[in-house]
Short mmCIF file of C-alpha atoms in Angstrom, two decimals:
data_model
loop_
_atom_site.label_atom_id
_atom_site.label_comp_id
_atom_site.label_asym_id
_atom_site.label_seq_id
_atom_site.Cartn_x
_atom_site.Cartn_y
_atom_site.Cartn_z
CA UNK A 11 -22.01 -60.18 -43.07
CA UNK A 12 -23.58 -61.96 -45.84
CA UNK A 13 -27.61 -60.41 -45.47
CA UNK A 14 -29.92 -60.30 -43.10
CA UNK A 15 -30.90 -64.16 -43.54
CA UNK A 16 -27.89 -64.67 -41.61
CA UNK A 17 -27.05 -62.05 -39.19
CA UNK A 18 -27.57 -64.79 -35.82
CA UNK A 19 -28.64 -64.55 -32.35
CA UNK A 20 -25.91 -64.36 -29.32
CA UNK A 21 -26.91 -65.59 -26.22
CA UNK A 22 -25.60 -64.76 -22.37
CA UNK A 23 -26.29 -67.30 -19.90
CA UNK A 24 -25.36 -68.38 -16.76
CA UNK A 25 -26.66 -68.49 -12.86
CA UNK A 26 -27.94 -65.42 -11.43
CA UNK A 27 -25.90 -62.89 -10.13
CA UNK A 28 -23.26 -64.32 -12.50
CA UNK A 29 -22.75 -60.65 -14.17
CA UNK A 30 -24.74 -61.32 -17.26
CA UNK A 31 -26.89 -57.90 -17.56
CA UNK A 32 -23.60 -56.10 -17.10
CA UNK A 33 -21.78 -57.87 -19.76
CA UNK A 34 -24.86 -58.14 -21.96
CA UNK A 35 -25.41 -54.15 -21.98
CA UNK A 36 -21.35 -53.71 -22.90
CA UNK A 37 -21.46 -55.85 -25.45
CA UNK A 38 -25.19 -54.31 -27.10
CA UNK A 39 -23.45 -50.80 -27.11
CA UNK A 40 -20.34 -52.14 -28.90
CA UNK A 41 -22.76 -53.91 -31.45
CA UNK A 42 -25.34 -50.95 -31.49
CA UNK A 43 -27.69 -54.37 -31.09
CA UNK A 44 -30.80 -55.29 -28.40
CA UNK A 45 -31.04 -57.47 -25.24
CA UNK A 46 -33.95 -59.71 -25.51
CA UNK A 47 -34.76 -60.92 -21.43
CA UNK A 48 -34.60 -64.92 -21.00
CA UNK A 49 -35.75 -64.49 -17.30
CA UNK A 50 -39.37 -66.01 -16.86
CA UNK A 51 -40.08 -63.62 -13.97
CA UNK A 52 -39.08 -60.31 -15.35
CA UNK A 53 -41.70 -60.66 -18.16
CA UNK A 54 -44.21 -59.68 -15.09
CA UNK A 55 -44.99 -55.80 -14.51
CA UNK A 56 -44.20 -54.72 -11.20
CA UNK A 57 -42.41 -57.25 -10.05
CA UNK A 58 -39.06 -54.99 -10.55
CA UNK A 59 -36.62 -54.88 -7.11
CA UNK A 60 -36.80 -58.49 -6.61
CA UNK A 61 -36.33 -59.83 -9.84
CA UNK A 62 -33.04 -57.97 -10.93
CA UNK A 63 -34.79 -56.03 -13.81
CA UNK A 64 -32.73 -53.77 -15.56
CA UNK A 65 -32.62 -50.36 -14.14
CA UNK A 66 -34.49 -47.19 -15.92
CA UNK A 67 -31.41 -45.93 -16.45
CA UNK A 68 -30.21 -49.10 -18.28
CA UNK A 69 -33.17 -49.50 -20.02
CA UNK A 70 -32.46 -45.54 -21.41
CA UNK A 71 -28.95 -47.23 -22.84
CA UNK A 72 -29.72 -50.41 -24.88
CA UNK A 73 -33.53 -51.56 -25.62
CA UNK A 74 -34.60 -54.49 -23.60
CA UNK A 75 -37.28 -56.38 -24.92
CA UNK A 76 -39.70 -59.44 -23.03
CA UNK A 77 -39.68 -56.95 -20.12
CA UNK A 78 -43.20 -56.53 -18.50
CA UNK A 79 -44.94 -58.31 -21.10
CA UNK A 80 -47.71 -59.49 -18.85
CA UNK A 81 -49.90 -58.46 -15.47
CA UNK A 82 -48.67 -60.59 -12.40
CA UNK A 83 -52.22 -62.12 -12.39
CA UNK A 84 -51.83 -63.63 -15.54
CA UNK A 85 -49.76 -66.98 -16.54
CA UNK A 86 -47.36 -66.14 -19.79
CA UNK A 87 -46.28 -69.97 -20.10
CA UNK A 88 -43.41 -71.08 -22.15
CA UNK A 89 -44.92 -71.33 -25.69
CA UNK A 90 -46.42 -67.87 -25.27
CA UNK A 91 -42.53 -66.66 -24.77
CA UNK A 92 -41.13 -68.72 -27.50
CA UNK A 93 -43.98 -67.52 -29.89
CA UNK A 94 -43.31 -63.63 -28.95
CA UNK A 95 -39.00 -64.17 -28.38
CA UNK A 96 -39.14 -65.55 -32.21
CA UNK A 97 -41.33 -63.02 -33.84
CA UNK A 98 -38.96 -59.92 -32.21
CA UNK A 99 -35.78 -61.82 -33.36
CA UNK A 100 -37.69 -62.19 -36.81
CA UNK A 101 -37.77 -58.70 -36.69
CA UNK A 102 -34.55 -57.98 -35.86
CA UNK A 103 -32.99 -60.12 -38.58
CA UNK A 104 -34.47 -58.05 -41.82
CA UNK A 105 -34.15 -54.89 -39.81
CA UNK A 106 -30.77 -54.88 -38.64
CA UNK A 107 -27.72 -56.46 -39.54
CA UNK A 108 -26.63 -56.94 -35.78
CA UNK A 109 -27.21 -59.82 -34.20
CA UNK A 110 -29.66 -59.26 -30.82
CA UNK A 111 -28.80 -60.87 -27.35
CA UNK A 112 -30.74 -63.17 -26.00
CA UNK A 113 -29.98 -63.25 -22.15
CA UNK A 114 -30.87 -64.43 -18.58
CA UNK A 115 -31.09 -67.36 -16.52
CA UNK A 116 -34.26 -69.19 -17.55
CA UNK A 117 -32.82 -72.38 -19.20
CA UNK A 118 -36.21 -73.37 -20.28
CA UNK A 119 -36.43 -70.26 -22.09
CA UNK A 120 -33.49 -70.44 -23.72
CA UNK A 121 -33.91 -73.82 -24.98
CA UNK A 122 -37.27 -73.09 -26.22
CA UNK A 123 -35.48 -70.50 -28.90
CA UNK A 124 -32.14 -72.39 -29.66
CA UNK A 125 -33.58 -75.90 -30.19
CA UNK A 126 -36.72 -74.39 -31.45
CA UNK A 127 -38.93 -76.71 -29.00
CA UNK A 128 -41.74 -77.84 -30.12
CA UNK A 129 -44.20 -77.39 -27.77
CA UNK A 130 -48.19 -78.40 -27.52
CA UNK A 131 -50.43 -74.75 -27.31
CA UNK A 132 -52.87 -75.51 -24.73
CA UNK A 133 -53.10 -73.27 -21.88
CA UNK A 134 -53.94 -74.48 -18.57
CA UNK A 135 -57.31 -76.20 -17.79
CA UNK A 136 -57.91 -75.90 -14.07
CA UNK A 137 -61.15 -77.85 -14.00
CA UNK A 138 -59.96 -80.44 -15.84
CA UNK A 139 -56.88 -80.85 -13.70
CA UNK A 140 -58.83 -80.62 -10.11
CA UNK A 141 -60.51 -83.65 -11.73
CA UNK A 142 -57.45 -85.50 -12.44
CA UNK A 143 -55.56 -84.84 -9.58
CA UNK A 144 -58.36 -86.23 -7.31
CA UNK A 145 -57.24 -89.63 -8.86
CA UNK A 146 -54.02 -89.71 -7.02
CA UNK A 147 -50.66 -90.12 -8.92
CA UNK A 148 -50.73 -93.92 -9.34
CA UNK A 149 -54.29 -93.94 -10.86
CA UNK A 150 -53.54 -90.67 -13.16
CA UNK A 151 -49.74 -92.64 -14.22
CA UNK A 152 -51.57 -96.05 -15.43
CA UNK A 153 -53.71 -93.67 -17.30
CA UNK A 154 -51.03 -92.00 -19.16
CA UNK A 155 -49.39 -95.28 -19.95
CA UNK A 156 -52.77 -96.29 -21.58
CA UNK A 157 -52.58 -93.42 -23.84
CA UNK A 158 -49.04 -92.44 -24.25
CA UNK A 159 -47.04 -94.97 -23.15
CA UNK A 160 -43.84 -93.08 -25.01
CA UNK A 161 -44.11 -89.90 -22.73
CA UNK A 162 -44.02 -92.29 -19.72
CA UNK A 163 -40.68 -93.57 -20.68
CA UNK A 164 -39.33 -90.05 -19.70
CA UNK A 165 -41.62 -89.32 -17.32
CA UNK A 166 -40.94 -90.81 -13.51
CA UNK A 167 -43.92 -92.70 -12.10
CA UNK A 168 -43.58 -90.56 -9.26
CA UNK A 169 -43.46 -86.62 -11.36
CA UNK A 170 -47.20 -85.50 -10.86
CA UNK A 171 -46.53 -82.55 -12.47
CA UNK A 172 -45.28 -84.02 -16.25
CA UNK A 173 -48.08 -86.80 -15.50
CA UNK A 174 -50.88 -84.09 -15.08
CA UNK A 175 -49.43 -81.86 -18.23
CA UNK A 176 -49.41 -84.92 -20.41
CA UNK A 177 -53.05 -86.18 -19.33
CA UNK A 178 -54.31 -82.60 -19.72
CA UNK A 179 -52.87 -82.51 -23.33
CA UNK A 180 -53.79 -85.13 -24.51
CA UNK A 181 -57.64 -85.01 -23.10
CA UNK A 182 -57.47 -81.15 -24.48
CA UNK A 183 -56.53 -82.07 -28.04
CA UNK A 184 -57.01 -85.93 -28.79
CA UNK A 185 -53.24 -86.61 -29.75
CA UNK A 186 -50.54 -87.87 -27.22
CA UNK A 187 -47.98 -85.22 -26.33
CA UNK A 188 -45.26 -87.03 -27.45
CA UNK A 189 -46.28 -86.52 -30.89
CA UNK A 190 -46.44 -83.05 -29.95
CA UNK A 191 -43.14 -82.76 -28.82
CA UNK A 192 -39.82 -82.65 -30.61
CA UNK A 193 -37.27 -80.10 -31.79
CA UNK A 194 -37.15 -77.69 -34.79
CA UNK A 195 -33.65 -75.51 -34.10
CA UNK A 196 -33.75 -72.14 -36.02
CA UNK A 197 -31.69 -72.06 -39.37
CA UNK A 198 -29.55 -69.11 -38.28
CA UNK A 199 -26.06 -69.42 -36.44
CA UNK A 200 -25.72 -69.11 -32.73
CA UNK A 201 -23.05 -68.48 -30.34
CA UNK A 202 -23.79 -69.56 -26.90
CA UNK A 203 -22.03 -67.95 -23.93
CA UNK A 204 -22.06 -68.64 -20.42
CA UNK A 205 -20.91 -66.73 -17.68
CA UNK A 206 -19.53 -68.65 -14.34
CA UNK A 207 -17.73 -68.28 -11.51
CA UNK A 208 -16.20 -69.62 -7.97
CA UNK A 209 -19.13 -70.63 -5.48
CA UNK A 210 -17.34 -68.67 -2.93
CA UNK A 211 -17.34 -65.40 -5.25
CA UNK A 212 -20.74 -66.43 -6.71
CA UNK A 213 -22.09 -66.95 -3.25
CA UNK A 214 -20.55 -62.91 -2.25
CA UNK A 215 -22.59 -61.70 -4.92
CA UNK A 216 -25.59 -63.02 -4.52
CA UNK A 217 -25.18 -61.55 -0.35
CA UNK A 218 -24.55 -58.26 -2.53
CA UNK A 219 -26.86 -58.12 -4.15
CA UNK A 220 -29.61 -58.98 -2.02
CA UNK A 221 -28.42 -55.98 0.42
CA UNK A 222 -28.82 -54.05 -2.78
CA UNK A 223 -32.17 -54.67 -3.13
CA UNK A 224 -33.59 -54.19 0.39
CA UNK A 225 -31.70 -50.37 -0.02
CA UNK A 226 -33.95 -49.98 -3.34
CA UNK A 227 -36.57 -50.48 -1.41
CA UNK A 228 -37.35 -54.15 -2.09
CA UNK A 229 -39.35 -54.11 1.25
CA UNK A 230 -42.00 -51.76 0.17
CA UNK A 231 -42.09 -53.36 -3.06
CA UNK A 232 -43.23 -56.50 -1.66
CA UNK A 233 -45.46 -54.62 0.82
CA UNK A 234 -47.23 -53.06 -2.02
CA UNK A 235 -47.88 -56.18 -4.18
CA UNK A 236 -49.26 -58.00 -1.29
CA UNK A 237 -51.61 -54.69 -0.09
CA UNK A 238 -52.84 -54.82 -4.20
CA UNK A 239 -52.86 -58.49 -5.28
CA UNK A 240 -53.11 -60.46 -1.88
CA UNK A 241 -50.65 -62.50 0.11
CA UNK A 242 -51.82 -65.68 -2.17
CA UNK A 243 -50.88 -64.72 -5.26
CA UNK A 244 -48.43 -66.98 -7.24
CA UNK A 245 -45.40 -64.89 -8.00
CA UNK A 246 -45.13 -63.58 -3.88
CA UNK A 247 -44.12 -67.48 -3.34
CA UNK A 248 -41.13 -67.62 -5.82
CA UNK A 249 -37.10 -66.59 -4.76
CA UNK A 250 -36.96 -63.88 -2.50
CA UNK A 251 -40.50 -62.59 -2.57
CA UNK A 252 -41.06 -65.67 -0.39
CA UNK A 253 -38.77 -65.14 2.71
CA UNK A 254 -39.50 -61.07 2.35
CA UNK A 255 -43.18 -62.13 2.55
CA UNK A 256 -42.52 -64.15 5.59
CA UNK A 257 -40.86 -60.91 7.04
CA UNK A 258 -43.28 -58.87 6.38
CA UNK A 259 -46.02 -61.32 8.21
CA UNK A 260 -44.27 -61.80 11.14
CA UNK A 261 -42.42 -64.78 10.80
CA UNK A 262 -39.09 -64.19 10.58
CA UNK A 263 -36.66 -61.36 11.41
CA UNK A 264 -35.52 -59.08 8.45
CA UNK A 265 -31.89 -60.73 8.59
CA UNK A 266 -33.74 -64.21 8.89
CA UNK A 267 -35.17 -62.94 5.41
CA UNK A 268 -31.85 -61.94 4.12
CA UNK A 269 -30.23 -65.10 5.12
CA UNK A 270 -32.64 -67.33 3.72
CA UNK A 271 -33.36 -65.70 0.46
CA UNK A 272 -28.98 -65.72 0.02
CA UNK A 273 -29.10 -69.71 0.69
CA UNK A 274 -32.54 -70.56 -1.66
CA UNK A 275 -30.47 -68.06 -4.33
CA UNK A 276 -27.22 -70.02 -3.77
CA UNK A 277 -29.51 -73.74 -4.20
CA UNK A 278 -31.63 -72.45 -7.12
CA UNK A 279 -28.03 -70.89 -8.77
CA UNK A 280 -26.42 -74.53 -8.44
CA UNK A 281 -29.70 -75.86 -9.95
CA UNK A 282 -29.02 -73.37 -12.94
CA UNK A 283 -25.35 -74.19 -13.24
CA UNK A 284 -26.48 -77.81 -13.04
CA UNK A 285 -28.71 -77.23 -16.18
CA UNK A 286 -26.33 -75.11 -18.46
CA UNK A 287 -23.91 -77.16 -17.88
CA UNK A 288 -25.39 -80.32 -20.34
CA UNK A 289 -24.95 -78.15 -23.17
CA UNK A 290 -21.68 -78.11 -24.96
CA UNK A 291 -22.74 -75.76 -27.24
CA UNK A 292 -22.63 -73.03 -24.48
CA UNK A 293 -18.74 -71.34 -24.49
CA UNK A 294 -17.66 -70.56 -21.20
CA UNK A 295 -16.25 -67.85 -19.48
CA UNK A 296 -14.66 -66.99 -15.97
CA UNK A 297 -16.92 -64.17 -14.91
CA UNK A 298 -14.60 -62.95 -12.54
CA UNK A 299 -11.53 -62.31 -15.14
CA UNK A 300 -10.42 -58.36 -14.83
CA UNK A 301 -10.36 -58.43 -19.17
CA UNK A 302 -13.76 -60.64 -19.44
CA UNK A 303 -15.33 -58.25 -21.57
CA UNK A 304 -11.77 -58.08 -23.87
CA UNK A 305 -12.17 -61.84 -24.05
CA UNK A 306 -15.78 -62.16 -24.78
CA UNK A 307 -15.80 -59.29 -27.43
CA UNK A 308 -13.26 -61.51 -29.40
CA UNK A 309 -15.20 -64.61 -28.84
CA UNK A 310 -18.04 -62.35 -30.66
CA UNK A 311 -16.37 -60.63 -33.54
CA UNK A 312 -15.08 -63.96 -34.49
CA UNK A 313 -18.51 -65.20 -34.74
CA UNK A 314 -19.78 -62.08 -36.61
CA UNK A 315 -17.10 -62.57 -39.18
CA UNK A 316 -18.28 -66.05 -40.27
CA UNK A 317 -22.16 -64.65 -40.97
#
């Protein structure tokens, strides 16, 4: 390596369940590097069983960083990640002369760090958006094409959700978010690699590993969240807390639960694959190859030899 300006940032991506934590650990012992999470759940404390988090044990082996970052009350949005994900690999870089690993499933996430999104600071403004949504889309769209008529040619008439954001940044700071917006990728090199495999195998996982859960004790996970924070709260409606909730009320049976959170996993996985898959920076490999980590350690020491 040629100094710390230029020691890089690896990144492991792919859908969940793909095998990414596993080959991300391997490879951090073999580079004596750190795993930096890309998974916009896991930065929330106690929401452990359901989200995949790294195990104690796994934790004890490589540092993970962007783990429980935040209470499960609060909202840790995007820029707040990128902000805290680029200080650490700051850090990193005139510390260490490994590169760290940036991995999960979070395409947003990811983006935000290798294009170096630029991305408008203002948090939230629930009054403000009550206001606007009692306008109904079509009012709140003409509105936004009054005073950003650029963010409305990538925003659908019908995408209340980009509409509202846009409205609510620009009444927040006075300047259209499309002049907010834009890219500033980081000056350092980057090798992307993604992890995928056979819907059939990927789908067998994800059945595995949702049986794993419920034996960790998934069930009284979810019990205990909803006993401390309420049934209402945010995070209990995303994958898998969702269906377990329903369980838990009544609704369903606990193999209803299991069934259902294996088919939303399987949708939201495509959804991932889906997104990963308009990069062609991203390198990828067969997760299901006996010598995958042989493969991908080459892929690596390649890359380190070139920084």
């Amino acid at each position: 390596m040629k100094g710390n300006q230029t020691v890089g940032l690896i990144v492991i991506c792919g859908a969940t369940a793909s095998g990414k934590s596993g080959l991300a650990i391997a490879l951090a012992q073999k580079l004596k590097s750190v795993i930096l999470s890309a998974d916009s759940r896991q930065v929330y404390r106690e929401f452990d069983i359901g989200t995949a988090k790294p195990t104690v044990a796994e934790r004890q082996l490589i540092p993970h960083y962007l783990i429980d970052i935040c209470n499960p009350t609060e909202t840790l949005t995007v820029a707040d990640y990128q902000q805290q994900t680029q200080t650490l690999i700051n850090d990193f870089h005139h510390k260490t002369s490994s590169p760290p690993l940036l991995v999960g499933g979070t395409g947003l996430y990811i983006k935000a760090i290798v294009q170096g999104m630029k991305i408008p600071r203002v948090a939230p403004q629930p009054e403000l958006r009550s206001q606007l949504s009692s306008l109904g889309q079509t009012q709140l769209y003409a509105m936004l094409q009054q005073v950003d008529l650029t963010a409305t040619e990538k925003i659908h008439p019908n995408d209340p959700v980009r509409t509202l954001r846009a409205l609510e940044v620009f009444y927040v700071t006075g300047r259209p978010i499309s002049e907010q917006q834009g890219e500033n990728p980081p000056a350092y090199p980057i090798l992307q690699i993604g992890l995928d495999c056979d819907r059939t195998q990927l789908t067998k996982r994800i059945a595995q590993r949702t049986e794993q859960m419920i034996a960790a004790g998934w069930e009284a996970e979810v019990k205990t969240l909803i006993e401390k924070y309420g049934s209402e709260l945010p995070l209990l409606d995303t994958l898998g807390y969702r269906e377990m909730k329903q369980y838990l009320a009544g609704d369903i049976s606990l193999n209803q639960a299991k069934e259902l959170t294996v088919l939303h996993t399987r949708q939201f996985a495509k959804r991932q694959r889906t997104w990963f898959r308009a990069y062609p920076a991203i390198e990828w490999f067969d997760a299901d190859q006996p010598d995958l980590l042989k493969k991908v350690w080459q892929r690596v020491q390649e890359f380190i030899e070139i920084l």
